[in-house]
CSV table of C-alpha atoms in Angstrom, one decimal:
chain,number,residue,atom,x,y,z
A,1,MET,CA,232.5,55.4,12.3
A,2,LYS,CA,234.5,52.8,13.2
A,3,ASN,CA,234.8,51.4,10.0
A,4,ILE,CA,235.2,53.9,8.7
A,5,LEU,CA,238.5,54.2,10.7
A,6,ALA,CA,239.6,50.8,10.1
A,7,TYR,CA,239.1,50.9,6.5
A,8,VAL,CA,241.8,54.6,6.6
A,9,GLY,CA,243.8,53.6,8.8
A,10,THR,CA,244.5,50.2,6.2
A,11,ILE,CA,243.6,52.6,3.3
A,12,ALA,CA,247.1,55.1,4.4
A,13,THR,CA,249.5,52.0,6.2
A,14,ALA,CA,249.0,50.6,3.3
A,15,ALA,CA,249.9,53.3,1.5
A,16,PHE,CA,253.5,54.1,3.8
A,17,LEU,CA,254.1,51.1,3.0
A,18,GLY,CA,254.2,51.5,-0.8
A,19,ASN,CA,256.0,54.8,-0.2
A,20,MET,CA,259.2,52.8,2.4
A,21,LEU,CA,258.6,50.9,-0.9
A,22,VAL,CA,259.7,53.9,-3.4
A,23,ILE,CA,262.4,55.1,-0.5
A,24,GLY,CA,264.0,52.3,-0.5
A,25,LEU,CA,264.3,50.3,-4.4
A,26,GLY,CA,264.0,54.1,-6.0
A,27,TYR,CA,265.9,56.8,-4.0
A,28,GLY,CA,268.5,54.3,-1.1
A,29,LEU,CA,269.5,52.7,-4.7
A,30,TYR,CA,270.2,56.2,-6.4
A,31,TRP,CA,271.8,57.4,-3.4
A,32,GLN,CA,274.0,54.2,-3.4
A,33,SER,CA,275.3,53.9,-6.9
A,34,LEU,CA,276.1,58.2,-6.6
A,35,SER,CA,279.7,59.9,-5.3
A,36,PRO,CA,279.7,60.6,-1.0
A,37,GLN,CA,279.8,64.1,-2.0
A,38,VAL,CA,277.2,64.1,-5.1
A,39,PHE,CA,274.9,62.1,-2.9
A,40,THR,CA,275.0,64.3,-0.1
A,41,GLU,CA,274.1,67.4,-2.9
A,42,GLN,CA,271.4,65.6,-4.7
A,43,PHE,CA,269.7,64.1,-0.8
A,44,THR,CA,269.1,67.9,0.3
A,45,LEU,CA,268.0,68.1,-3.3
A,46,GLN,CA,265.4,65.9,-2.1
A,47,PHE,CA,264.3,65.4,1.2
A,48,PRO,CA,262.5,68.4,1.2
A,49,TYR,CA,260.2,66.6,-1.1
A,50,LEU,CA,260.3,63.5,0.3
A,51,LEU,CA,258.8,65.1,4.1
A,52,PRO,CA,254.7,66.0,3.2
A,53,PRO,CA,254.2,62.9,0.8
A,54,THR,CA,255.7,60.2,3.8
A,55,MET,CA,253.8,63.1,7.0
A,56,GLY,CA,250.6,62.6,5.4
A,57,LEU,CA,250.2,59.2,5.1
A,58,LEU,CA,251.7,57.9,8.2
A,59,LEU,CA,249.2,61.1,10.0
A,60,PRO,CA,246.2,59.1,9.3
A,61,ALA,CA,248.0,56.0,9.6
A,62,LEU,CA,249.1,57.1,12.9
A,63,LEU,CA,246.0,58.5,14.8
A,64,SER,CA,243.8,55.9,13.4
A,65,SER,CA,245.3,52.9,14.8
A,66,ILE,CA,245.2,54.8,18.3
A,67,VAL,CA,241.7,55.6,17.9
A,68,LEU,CA,241.3,52.2,16.9
A,69,VAL,CA,243.1,50.3,19.4
A,70,ILE,CA,240.8,52.8,22.1
A,71,ILE,CA,237.7,51.6,21.1
A,72,SER,CA,237.8,48.2,20.7
A,73,ARG,CA,238.4,48.1,24.0
A,74,GLY,CA,235.9,44.9,24.4
A,75,GLU,CA,237.8,43.2,21.1
A,76,PRO,CA,240.4,41.7,22.1
A,77,VAL,CA,241.7,40.4,18.5
A,78,ILE,CA,241.1,42.6,16.6
A,79,ARG,CA,242.6,45.0,19.4
A,80,ARG,CA,245.5,43.4,19.2
A,81,ARG,CA,246.0,43.4,15.6
A,82,TRP,CA,245.3,47.0,15.8
A,83,ALA,CA,247.7,47.2,18.1
A,84,ILE,CA,250.6,45.8,16.6
A,85,VAL,CA,249.3,48.2,14.3
A,86,LEU,CA,250.5,51.0,16.0
A,87,GLY,CA,253.3,49.2,18.5
A,88,GLY,CA,254.5,48.6,14.2
A,89,ILE,CA,254.5,52.6,13.2
A,90,VAL,CA,255.6,53.3,16.0
A,91,ILE,CA,259.0,51.5,15.2
A,92,ALA,CA,259.1,52.6,12.3
A,93,CYS,CA,258.9,55.7,13.8
A,94,THR,CA,261.6,55.5,16.4
A,95,ILE,CA,263.6,54.2,14.5
A,96,THR,CA,263.1,57.6,11.8
A,97,ALA,CA,263.5,59.3,15.2
A,98,VAL,CA,266.5,58.4,16.5
A,99,TYR,CA,268.9,57.5,13.4
A,100,HIS,CA,267.3,59.0,10.1
A,101,LEU,CA,266.5,62.2,11.1
A,102,PRO,CA,268.8,63.3,12.6
A,103,THR,CA,271.3,61.9,9.9
A,104,ASN,CA,269.5,63.4,7.5
A,105,PHE,CA,270.3,66.8,8.9
A,106,GLY,CA,274.2,65.5,8.9
A,107,PHE,CA,273.6,64.7,5.6
A,108,MET,CA,272.6,68.0,4.8
A,109,ASP,CA,274.6,70.0,6.5
A,110,GLY,CA,278.1,68.1,5.3
A,111,ARG,CA,278.6,67.5,8.7
A,112,TYR,CA,281.0,64.0,7.3
A,113,SER,CA,283.9,62.8,5.7
A,114,ALA,CA,283.3,60.2,2.4
A,115,GLY,CA,284.3,57.5,4.3
A,116,GLU,CA,281.2,58.8,6.9
A,117,THR,CA,278.9,59.4,4.6
A,118,VAL,CA,278.9,56.4,2.1
A,119,SER,CA,278.6,54.5,6.6
A,120,LYS,CA,276.0,56.5,7.4
A,121,LEU,CA,273.7,55.7,5.0
A,122,ARG,CA,274.5,51.8,4.5
A,123,THR,CA,273.3,52.0,7.3
A,124,TRP,CA,270.3,53.9,6.0
A,125,VAL,CA,269.1,51.6,4.1
A,126,LEU,CA,269.0,48.9,6.1
A,127,LEU,CA,267.7,50.7,9.0
A,128,HIS,CA,264.6,51.6,6.4
A,129,TRP,CA,264.4,47.7,6.0
A,130,VAL,CA,264.1,47.1,8.5
A,131,ARG,CA,261.3,50.1,9.1
A,132,THR,CA,259.7,48.5,6.3
A,133,ALA,CA,260.0,45.2,7.1
A,134,VAL,CA,257.4,46.5,10.5
A,135,VAL,CA,255.2,48.6,8.5
A,136,LEU,CA,254.7,45.7,6.0
A,137,ILE,CA,253.8,43.8,9.2
A,138,SER,CA,251.5,46.6,10.8
A,139,SER,CA,250.0,46.8,7.1
A,140,VAL,CA,249.7,42.4,7.4
A,141,TYR,CA,247.6,42.0,10.0
A,142,ALA,CA,245.1,45.9,9.7
A,143,VAL,CA,243.9,43.8,6.2
A,144,LYS,CA,243.7,41.0,8.9
A,145,ALA,CA,241.5,43.6,12.0
A,146,ILE,CA,239.3,44.4,9.0
A,147,HIS,CA,238.6,40.4,8.2
A,148,SER,CA,238.4,39.3,11.7
A,149,PRO,CA,235.4,37.3,12.2
A,150,GLU,CA,235.3,39.5,16.2
């Protein structure tokens, strides 16, 4: 069971990274090329479709890494690696909860002026790359955890 969870955690974390790259390199670049008004219209249409695949990858990555940290008590190297995986995922989720989700809803509600939209989108993309970097680190440590000598 532990091996299956480790593979699920590794694959889900790497797939989550892939999703983050698609959002940053695809949507992020596209959104920044649009006028603020067109961006908010497009974002309002596209954002609901980004949630299901993101959550479908995030939840297995998060849950498996939590379980693996718990069940790896007697294996300090492996446990530390899964803790790093979990930490990266938690950091990405925290950034999302604190900045991205409130800002997303602000975009969708038309809460911002054109200038504020441009500024908030710039920060959104910058913080998205921070999320992507920590999920990349998580992915590397997930692979290291399943290839650990312990």
